[in-house]
Short mmCIF file of C-alpha atoms in Angstrom, two decimals:
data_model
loop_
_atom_site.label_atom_id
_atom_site.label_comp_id
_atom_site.label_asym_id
_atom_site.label_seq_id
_atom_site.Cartn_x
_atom_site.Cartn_y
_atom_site.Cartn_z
CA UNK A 1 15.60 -4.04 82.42
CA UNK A 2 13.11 -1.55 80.82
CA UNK A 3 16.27 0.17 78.76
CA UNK A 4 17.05 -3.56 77.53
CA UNK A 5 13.28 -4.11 76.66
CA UNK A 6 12.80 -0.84 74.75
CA UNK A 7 16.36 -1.84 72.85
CA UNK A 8 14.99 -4.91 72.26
CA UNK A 9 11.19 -3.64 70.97
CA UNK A 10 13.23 -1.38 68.51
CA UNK A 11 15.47 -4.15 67.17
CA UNK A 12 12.18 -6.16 66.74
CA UNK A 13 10.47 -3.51 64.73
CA UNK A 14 13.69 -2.29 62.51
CA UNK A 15 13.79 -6.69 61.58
CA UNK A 16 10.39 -6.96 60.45
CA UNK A 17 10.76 -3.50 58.63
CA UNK A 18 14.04 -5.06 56.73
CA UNK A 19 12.26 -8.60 56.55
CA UNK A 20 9.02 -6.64 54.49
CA UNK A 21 11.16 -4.88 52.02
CA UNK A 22 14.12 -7.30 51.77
CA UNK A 23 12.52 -8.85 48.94
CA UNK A 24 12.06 -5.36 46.90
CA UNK A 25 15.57 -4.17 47.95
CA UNK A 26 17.25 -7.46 46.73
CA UNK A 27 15.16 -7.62 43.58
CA UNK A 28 15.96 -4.00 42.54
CA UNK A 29 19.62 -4.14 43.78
CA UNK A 30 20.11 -7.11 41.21
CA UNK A 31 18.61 -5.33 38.33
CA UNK A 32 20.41 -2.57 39.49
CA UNK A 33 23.73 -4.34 39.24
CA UNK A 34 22.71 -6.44 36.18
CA UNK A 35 22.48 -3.87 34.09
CA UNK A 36 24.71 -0.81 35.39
CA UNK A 37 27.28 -3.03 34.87
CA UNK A 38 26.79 -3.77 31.50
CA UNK A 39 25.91 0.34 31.10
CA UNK A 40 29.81 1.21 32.86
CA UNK A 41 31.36 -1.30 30.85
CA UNK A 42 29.57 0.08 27.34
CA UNK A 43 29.63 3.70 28.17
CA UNK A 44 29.03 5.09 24.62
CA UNK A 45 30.09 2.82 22.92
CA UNK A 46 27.68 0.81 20.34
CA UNK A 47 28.22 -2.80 19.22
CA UNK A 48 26.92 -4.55 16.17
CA UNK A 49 26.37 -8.14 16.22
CA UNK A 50 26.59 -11.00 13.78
CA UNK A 51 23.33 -10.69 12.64
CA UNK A 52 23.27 -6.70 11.72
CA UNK A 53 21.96 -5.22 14.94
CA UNK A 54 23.22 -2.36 16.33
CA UNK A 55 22.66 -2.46 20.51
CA UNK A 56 23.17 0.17 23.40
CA UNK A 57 21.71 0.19 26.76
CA UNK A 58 20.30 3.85 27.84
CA UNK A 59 19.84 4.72 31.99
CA UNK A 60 16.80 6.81 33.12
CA UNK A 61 15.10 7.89 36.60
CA UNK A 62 12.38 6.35 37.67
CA UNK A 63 9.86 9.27 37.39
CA UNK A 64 7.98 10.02 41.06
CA UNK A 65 4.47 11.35 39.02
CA UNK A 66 2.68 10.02 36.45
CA UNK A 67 4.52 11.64 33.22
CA UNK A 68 6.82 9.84 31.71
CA UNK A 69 8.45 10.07 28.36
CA UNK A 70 9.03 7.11 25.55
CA UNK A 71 11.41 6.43 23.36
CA UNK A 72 9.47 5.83 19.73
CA UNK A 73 12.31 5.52 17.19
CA UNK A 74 15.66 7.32 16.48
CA UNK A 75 16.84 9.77 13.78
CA UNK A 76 20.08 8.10 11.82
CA UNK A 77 23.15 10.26 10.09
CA UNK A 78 25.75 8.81 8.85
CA UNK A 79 29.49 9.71 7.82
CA UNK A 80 31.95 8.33 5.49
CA UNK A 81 35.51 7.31 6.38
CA UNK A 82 37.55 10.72 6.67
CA UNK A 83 34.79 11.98 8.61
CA UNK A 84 33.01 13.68 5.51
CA UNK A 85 28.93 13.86 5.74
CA UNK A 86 26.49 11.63 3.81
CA UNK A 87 24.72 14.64 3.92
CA UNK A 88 21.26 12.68 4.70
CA UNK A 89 19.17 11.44 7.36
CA UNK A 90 16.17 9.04 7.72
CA UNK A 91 13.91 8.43 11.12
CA UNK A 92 13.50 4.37 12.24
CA UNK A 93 10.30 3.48 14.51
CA UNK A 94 11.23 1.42 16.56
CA UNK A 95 9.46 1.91 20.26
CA UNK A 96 10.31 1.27 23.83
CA UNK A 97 8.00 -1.21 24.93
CA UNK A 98 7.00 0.10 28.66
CA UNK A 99 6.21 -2.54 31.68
CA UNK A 100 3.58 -3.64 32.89
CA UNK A 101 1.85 -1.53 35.62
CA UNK A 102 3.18 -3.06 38.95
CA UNK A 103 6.05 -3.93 37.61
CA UNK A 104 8.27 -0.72 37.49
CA UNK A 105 11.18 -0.15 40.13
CA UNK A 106 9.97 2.53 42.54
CA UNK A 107 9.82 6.25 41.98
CA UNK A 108 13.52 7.88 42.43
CA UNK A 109 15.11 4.44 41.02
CA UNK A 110 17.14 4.11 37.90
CA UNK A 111 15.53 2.24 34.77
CA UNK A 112 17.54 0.68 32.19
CA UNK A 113 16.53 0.10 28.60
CA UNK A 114 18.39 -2.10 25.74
CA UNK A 115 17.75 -1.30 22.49
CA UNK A 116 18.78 -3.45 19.62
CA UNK A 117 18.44 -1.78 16.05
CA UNK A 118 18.87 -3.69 12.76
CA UNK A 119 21.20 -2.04 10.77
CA UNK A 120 21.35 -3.87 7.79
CA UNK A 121 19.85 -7.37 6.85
CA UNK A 122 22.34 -9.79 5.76
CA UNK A 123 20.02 -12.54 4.72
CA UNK A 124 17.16 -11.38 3.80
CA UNK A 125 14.60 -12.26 6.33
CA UNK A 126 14.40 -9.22 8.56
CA UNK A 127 11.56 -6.77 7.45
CA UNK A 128 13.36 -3.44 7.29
CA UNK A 129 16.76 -1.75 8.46
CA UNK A 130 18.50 1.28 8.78
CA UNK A 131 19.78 0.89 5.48
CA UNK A 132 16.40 0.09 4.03
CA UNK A 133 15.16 3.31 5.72
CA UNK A 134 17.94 5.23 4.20
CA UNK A 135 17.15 3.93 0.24
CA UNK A 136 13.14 4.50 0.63
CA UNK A 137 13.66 7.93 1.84
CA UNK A 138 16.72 8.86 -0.29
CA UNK A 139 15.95 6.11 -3.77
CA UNK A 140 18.17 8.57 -6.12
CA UNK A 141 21.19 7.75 -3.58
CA UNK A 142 20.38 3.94 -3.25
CA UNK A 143 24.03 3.08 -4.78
CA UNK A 144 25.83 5.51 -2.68
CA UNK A 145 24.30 4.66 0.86
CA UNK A 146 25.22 1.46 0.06
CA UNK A 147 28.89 1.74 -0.96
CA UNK A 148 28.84 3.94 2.03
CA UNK A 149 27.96 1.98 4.05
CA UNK A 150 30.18 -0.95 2.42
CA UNK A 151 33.48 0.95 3.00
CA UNK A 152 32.71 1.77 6.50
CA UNK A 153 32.45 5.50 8.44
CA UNK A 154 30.20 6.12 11.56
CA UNK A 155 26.55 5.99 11.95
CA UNK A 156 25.17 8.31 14.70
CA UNK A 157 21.56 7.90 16.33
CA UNK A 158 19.49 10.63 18.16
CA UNK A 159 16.28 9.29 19.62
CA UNK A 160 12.69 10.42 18.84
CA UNK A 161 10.27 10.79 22.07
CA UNK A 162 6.91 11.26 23.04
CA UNK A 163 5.53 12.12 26.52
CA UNK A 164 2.68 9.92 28.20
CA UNK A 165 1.23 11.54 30.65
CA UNK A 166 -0.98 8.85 33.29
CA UNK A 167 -1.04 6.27 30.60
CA UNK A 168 -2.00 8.94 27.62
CA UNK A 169 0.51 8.88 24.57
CA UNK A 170 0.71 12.51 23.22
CA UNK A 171 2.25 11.58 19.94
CA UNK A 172 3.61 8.80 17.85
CA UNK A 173 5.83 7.92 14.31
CA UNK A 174 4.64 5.34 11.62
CA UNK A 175 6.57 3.16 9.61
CA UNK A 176 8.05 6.13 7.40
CA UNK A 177 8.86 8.22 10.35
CA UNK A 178 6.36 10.84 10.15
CA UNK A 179 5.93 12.82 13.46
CA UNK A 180 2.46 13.71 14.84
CA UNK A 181 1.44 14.86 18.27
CA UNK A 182 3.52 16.16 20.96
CA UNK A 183 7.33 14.87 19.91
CA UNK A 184 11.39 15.60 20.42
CA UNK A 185 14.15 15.32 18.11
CA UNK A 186 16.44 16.93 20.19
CA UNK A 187 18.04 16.45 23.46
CA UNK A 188 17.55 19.92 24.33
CA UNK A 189 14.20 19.81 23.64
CA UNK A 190 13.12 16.85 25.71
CA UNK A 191 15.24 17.94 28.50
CA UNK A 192 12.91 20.90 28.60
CA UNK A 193 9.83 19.12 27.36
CA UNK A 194 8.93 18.64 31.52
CA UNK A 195 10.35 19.02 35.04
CA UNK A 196 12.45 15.88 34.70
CA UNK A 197 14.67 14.73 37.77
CA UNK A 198 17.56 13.82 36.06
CA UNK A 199 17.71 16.10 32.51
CA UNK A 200 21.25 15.05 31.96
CA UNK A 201 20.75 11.35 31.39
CA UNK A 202 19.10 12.11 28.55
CA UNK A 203 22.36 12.27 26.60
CA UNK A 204 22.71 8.84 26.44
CA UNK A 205 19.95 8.79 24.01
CA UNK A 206 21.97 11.01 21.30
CA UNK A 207 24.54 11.16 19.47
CA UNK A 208 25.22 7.79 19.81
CA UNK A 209 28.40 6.62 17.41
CA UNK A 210 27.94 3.04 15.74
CA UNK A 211 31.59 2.70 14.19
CA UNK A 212 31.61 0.06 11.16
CA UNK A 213 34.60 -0.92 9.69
CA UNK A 214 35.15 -1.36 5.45
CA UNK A 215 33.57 -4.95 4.59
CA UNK A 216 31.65 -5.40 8.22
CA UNK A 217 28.46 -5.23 6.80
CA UNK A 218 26.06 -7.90 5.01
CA UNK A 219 24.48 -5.52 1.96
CA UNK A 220 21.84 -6.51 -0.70
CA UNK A 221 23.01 -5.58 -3.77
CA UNK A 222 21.25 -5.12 -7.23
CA UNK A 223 22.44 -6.43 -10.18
CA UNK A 224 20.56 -4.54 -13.39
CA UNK A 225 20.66 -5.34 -17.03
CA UNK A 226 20.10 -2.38 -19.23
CA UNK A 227 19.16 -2.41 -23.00
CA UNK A 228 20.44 0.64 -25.27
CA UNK A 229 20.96 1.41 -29.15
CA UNK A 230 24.35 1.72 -30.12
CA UNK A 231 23.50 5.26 -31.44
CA UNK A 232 22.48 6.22 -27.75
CA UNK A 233 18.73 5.53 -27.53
CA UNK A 234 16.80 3.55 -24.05
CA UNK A 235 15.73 0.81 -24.69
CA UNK A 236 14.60 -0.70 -21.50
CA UNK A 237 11.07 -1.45 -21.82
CA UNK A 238 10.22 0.14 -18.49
CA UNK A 239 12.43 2.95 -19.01
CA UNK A 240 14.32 2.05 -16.07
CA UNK A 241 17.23 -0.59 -15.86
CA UNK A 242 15.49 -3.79 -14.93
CA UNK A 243 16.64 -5.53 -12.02
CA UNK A 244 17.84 -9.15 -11.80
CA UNK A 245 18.70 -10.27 -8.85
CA UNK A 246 19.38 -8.76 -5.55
CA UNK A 247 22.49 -10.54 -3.89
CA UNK A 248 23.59 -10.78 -0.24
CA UNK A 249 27.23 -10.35 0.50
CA UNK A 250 30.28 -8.68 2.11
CA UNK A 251 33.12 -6.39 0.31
CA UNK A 252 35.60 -8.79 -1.11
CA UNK A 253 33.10 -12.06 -1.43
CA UNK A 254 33.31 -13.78 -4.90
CA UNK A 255 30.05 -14.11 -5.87
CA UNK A 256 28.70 -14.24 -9.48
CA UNK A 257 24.68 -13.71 -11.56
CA UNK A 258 23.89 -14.89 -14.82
CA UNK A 259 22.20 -11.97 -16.64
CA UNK A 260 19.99 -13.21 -20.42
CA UNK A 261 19.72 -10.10 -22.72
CA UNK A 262 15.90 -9.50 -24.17
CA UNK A 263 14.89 -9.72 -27.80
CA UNK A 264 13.48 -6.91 -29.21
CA UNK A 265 11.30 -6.83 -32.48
CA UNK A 266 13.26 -5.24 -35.21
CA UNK A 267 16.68 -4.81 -33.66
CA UNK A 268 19.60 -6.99 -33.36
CA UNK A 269 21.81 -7.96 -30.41
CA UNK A 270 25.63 -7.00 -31.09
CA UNK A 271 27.68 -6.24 -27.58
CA UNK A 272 27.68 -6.58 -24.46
CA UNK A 273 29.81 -5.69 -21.19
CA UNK A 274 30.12 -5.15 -17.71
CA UNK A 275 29.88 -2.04 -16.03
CA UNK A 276 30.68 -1.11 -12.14
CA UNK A 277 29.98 2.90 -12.40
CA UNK A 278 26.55 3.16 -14.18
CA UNK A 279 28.15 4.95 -17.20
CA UNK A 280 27.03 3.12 -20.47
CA UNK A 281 30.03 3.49 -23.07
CA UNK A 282 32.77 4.97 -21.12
CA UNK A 283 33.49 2.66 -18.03
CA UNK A 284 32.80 -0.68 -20.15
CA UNK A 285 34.56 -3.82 -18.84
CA UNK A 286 35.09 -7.36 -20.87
CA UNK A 287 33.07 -6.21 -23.90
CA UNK A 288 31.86 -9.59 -25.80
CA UNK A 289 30.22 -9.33 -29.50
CA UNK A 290 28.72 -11.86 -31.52
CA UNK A 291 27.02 -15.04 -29.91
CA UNK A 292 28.24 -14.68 -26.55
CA UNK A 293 26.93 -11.31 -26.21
CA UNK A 294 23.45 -12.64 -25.24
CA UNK A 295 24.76 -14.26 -21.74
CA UNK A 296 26.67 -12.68 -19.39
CA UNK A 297 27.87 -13.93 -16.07
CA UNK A 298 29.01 -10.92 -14.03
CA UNK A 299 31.25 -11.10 -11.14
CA UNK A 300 28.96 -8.97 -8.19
CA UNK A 301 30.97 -6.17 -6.17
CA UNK A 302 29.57 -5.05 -3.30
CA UNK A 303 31.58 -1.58 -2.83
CA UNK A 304 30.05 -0.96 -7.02
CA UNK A 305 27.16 -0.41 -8.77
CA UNK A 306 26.38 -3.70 -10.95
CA UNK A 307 25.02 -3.33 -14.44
CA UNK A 308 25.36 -5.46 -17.36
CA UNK A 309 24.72 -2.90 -20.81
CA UNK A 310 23.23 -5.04 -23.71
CA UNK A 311 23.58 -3.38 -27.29
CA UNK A 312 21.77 -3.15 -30.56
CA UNK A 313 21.38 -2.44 -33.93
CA UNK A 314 17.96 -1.49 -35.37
CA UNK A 315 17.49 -4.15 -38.61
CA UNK A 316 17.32 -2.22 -41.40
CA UNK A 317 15.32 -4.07 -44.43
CA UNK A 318 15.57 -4.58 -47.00
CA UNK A 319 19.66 -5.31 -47.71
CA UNK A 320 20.19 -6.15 -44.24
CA UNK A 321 21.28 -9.87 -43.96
CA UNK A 322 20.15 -10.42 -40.15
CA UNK A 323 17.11 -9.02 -41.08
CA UNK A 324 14.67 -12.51 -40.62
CA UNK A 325 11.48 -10.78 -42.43
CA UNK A 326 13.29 -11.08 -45.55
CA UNK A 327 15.23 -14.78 -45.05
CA UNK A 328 13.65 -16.54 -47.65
CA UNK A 329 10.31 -18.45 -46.92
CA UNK A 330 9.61 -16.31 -43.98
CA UNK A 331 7.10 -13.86 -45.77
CA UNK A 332 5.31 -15.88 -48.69
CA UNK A 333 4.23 -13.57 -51.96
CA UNK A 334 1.61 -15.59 -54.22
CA UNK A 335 1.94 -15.41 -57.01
CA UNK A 336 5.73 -15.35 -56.59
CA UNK A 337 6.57 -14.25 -59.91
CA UNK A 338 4.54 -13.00 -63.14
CA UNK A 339 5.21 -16.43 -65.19
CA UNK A 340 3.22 -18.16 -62.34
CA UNK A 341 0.41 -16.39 -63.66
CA UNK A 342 -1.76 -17.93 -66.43
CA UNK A 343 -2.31 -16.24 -69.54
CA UNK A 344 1.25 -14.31 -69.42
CA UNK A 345 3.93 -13.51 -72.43
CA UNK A 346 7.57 -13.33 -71.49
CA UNK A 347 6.98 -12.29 -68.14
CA UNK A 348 3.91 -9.56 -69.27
CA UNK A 349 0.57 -9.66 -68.18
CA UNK A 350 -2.51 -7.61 -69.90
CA UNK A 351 -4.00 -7.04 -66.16
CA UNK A 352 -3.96 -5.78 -62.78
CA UNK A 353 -1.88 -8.11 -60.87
CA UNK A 354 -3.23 -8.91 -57.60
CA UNK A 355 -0.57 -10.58 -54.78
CA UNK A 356 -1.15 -11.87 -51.62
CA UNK A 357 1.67 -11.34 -49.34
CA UNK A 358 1.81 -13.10 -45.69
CA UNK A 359 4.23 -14.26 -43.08
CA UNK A 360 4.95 -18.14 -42.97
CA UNK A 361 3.10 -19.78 -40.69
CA UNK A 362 6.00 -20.75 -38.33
CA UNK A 363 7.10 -17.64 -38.11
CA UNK A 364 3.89 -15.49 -37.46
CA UNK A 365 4.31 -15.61 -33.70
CA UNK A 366 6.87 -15.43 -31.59
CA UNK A 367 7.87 -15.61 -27.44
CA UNK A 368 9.61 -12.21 -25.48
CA UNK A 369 10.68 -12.58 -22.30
CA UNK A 370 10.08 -8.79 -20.15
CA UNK A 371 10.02 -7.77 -17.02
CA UNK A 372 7.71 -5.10 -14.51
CA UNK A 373 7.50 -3.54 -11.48
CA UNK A 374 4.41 -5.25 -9.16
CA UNK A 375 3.11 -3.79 -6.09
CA UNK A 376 2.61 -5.94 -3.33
CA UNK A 377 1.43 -5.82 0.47
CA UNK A 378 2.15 -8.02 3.62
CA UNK A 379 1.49 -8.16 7.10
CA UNK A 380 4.57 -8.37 9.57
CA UNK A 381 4.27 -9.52 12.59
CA UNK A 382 6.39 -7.91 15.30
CA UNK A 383 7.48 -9.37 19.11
CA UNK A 384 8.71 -7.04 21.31
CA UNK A 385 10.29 -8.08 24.90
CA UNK A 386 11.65 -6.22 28.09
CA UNK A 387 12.47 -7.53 31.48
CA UNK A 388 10.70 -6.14 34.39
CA UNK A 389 12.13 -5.27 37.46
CA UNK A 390 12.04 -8.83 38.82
CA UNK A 391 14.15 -9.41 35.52
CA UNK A 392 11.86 -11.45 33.87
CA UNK A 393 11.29 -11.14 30.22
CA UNK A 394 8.06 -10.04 29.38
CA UNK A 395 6.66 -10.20 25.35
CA UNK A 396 3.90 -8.99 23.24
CA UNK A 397 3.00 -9.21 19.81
CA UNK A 398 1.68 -6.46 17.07
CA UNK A 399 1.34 -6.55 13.21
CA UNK A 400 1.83 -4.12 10.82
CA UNK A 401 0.98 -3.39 7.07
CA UNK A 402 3.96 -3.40 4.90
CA UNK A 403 3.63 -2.32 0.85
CA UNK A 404 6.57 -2.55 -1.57
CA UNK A 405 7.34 -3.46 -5.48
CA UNK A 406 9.34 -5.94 -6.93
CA UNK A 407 10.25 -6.69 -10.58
CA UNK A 408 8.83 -9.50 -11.93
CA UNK A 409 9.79 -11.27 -15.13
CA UNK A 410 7.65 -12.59 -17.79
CA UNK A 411 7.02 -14.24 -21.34
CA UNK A 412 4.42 -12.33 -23.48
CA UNK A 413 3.56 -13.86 -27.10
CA UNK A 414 3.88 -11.29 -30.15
CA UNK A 415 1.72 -11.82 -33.58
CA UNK A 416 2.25 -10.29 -36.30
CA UNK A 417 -0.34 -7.58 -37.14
CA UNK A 418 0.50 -5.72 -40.37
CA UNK A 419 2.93 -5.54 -43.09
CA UNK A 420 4.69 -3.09 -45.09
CA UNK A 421 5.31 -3.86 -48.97
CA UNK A 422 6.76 -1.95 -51.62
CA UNK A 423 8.88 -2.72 -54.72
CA UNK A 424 10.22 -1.50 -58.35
CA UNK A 425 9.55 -2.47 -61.89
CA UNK A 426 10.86 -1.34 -65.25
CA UNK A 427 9.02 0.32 -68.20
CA UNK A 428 9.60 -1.21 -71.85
CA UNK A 429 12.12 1.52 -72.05
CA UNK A 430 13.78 -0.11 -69.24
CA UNK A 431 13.08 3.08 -66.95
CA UNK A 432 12.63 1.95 -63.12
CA UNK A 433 9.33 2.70 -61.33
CA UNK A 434 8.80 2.50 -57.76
CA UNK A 435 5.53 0.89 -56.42
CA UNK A 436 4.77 3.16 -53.50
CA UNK A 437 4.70 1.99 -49.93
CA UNK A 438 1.96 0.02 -48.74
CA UNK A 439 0.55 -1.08 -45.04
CA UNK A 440 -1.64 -4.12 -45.38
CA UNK A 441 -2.67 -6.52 -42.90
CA UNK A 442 -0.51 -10.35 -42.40
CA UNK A 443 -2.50 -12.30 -45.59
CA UNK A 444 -3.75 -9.18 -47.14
CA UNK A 445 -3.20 -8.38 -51.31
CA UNK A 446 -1.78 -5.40 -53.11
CA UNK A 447 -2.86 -4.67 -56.95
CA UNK A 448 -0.10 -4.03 -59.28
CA UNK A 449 -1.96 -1.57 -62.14
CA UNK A 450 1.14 -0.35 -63.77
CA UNK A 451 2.75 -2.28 -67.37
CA UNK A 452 5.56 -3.04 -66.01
CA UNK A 453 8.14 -6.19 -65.92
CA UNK A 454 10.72 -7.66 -63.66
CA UNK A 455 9.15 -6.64 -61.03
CA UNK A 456 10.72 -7.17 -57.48
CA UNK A 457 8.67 -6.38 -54.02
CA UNK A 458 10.02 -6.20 -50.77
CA UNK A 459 8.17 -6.87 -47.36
CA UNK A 460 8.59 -6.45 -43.83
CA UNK A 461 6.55 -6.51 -40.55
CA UNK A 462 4.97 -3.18 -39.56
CA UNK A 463 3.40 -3.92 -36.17
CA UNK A 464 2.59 -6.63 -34.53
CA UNK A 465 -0.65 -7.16 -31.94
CA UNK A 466 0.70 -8.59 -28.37
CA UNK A 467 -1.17 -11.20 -26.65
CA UNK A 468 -1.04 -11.97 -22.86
CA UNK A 469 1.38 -12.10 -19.95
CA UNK A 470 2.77 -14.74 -18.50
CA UNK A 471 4.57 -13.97 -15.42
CA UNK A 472 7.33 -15.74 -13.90
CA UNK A 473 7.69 -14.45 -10.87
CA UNK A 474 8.86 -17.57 -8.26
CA UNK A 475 8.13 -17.10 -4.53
CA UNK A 476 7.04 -13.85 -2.76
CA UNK A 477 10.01 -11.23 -1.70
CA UNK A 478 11.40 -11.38 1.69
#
């Protein structure tokens, strides 16, 4: 009877032991399962989902003190198809959002983290991706990441960490992934960074191979209109080519973007063509001249660089027949010939001649349309989520201070400032004499001293004084 009592006394106790942690046992068991299923099934590999985001779910040990490490962004390579290097690399913050005290499996258990990276940002709206990253850190290889990227190859991630030792972060990465503090890189170096129980699961967190096959990706691509001389010379009033419009497509998508060329005091518009290479003059495509040179719609490729070249001719006056200082009735001379002075014989006068010389009023102003690069800041607000243990998804909310540029078209009104006169007569011998060069200002007079006849003066506009900006610049950038 005793034996069945003390059988019975130790059945009791082991049911109310099972009954207290039942609860905890189930609840970790089912994250457990949850997620080491999804972490057997995925192994190394590395989807990307419709929307541009790379994800991969990494498995850790629960530590049993009160150092930890966290993940704080990643370190991206990347190789082309055939296996040959980009021969860059850029670091993404991007940071492991840690639970909520209490809410941690026990010491000894595994953890298991999903991350989900943007790699590109096929419509615009997300603030930054691994492509993004890639261009700010690398701008004189913006066209090549791109196509890169475009064609396909294989993006590989290491992770960046930090240790935190009893709730103390010992180093951190901002937006442009500079390192300060206490911080890893490699997976040899956080394996030895502390006494960790399970070193070897840190090579989930590296090397990690995103495969992306030719035309998976959503790009933004530029389109650029450039302005040049046909003997060679920039035009492009910021030096730069100026950018049109930045387009969101695939590899093989038909998509199309009006480009207007710019006026330009003193020259004349004669080509244009399309250009997929960035080489002005050698790799020209569907060359127009004449009146359809000034709008071009060019069919966008996503695997190219996207340029439209405008050319010109700088109007020489006088002789030149596009030249519109010297159409007749745009500059007005007064008097307009010596027999419209009083007092003259056969075209002679005995005195100075004095004649004003301005633009018609019309034509005294006129409209350019330009473009700029403008700074700009924004803040972005950021939601981060886990689940905790009980597998409930737990969120908080940061912001952070984003700069950039954009170019921004406008109109800017031109008036004319000065002129530049100068003409010929003839002696009674009939010998020519020049009348030297002059600069006056729009309205101003020049004297004629010389005894001369037939005279004939020429004009044109030397300068001309520009007024205000007017931008046109729509909504704010994405």
């Amino acid at each position: 009877m005793n034996k069945l009592k003390t059988k019975i006394s130790i059945y009791l106790i082991l049911v109310m032991i099972f009954t207290i942690l039942m609860p905890y046992l189930h609840e970790i068991k089912a994250e457990e399962v949850r997620f080491d299923l999804i972490y057997q099934i995925q192994q190394d590999t590395v989807n990307i989902d419709k929307y541009g985001n790379a994800w991969f779910i990494a498995k850790a040990k629960r530590a049993t003190t009160g150092i930890r490490f966290r993940t704080i962004g990643f370190t991206a390579r990347f190789e082309k198809k055939g296996g040959t290097p980009l021969g860059i690399t850029t670091r993404f913050k991007m940071e492991e959002v840690p639970p909520k005290p209490g809410e941690e499996p026990p010491a000894g258990y595994y953890t298991y983290t999903k991350y989900s990276i943007p790699v590109t940002n096929p419509d615009g709206t997300a603030q930054t991706s691994i492509i993004d990253r890639f261009i700010v850190d690398n701008p004189t290889k913006a066209d090549e990441i791109r196509q890169a990227f475009v064609n396909g190859g294989t993006m590989y991630l290491d992770a960046v960490f930090t240790i935190v030792e009893n709730g103390k972060r010992l180093g951190s990465m901002d937006m442009d992934g500079n390192l300060t503090g206490e911080t890893y890189t490699t997976l040899k170096g956080i394996q030895n960074a502390r006494g960790w129980a399970r070193p070897d699961l840190f090579k989930d967190y590296f090397n990690k191979p995103i495969p992306i096959t030719e035309g998976q990706l959503t790009v933004e691509v530029p389109v650029y209109a450039t302005y040049w001389l046909t003997t060679g010379q920039r035009l492009d009033p910021q030096g730069h080519p100026d950018l049109i419009e930045t387009v969101y497509m695939k590899k093989g998508e038909n998509k199309t973007v009006t480009v207007n060329a710019l006026r330009f005091p003193g020259y004349k518009l004669v080509s244009s063509a399309f250009n997929y290479t960035g080489k002005g003059g050698v790799d020209d495509e569907q060359i127009v001249t004449g009146d359809g040179a000034a709008t071009r719609n060019i069919p966008v490729k996503a695997e190219a660089k996207n340029y439209v070249y405008f050319y010109y001719q700088a109007i020489t006056c006088p002789g030149d027949p596009s030249c519109p200082q010297l159409v007749d009735g745009d500059i007005i001379f007064t008097p307009n010939t010596s027999f419209d002075i009083s007092g003259n014989r056969d075209g002679w006068v005995n005195e100075d001649i004095r004649v004003k010389i301005e633009v018609e009023s019309s034509k005294k102003e006129v409209t350019m349309t330009d473009s700029e690069s403008r700074g700009y800041k924004y803040k972005v607000k950021h939601r981060s989520c886990h689940r905790n243990s009980k597998g409930k998804r737990r969120c908080h909310t940061y912001y952070t201070t984003e700069h950039g540029s954009t170019s921004c078209r406008f109109e800017q009104k031109w008036t004319v400032n000065t002129l530049e006169v100068w003409g010929e007569g003839y002696t009674l011998s009939g010998s020519q004499v020049n009348i030297p060069r002059q600069i006056i200002s729009d309205g101003g007079t020049i004297t004629i001293s010389q005894e001369l006849k037939d005279i004939t003066l020429h004009a044109k506009v030397d300068s001309w004084t520009k007024g205000s900006k007017r931008f046109i610049c729509g909504g704010p950038p994405n």
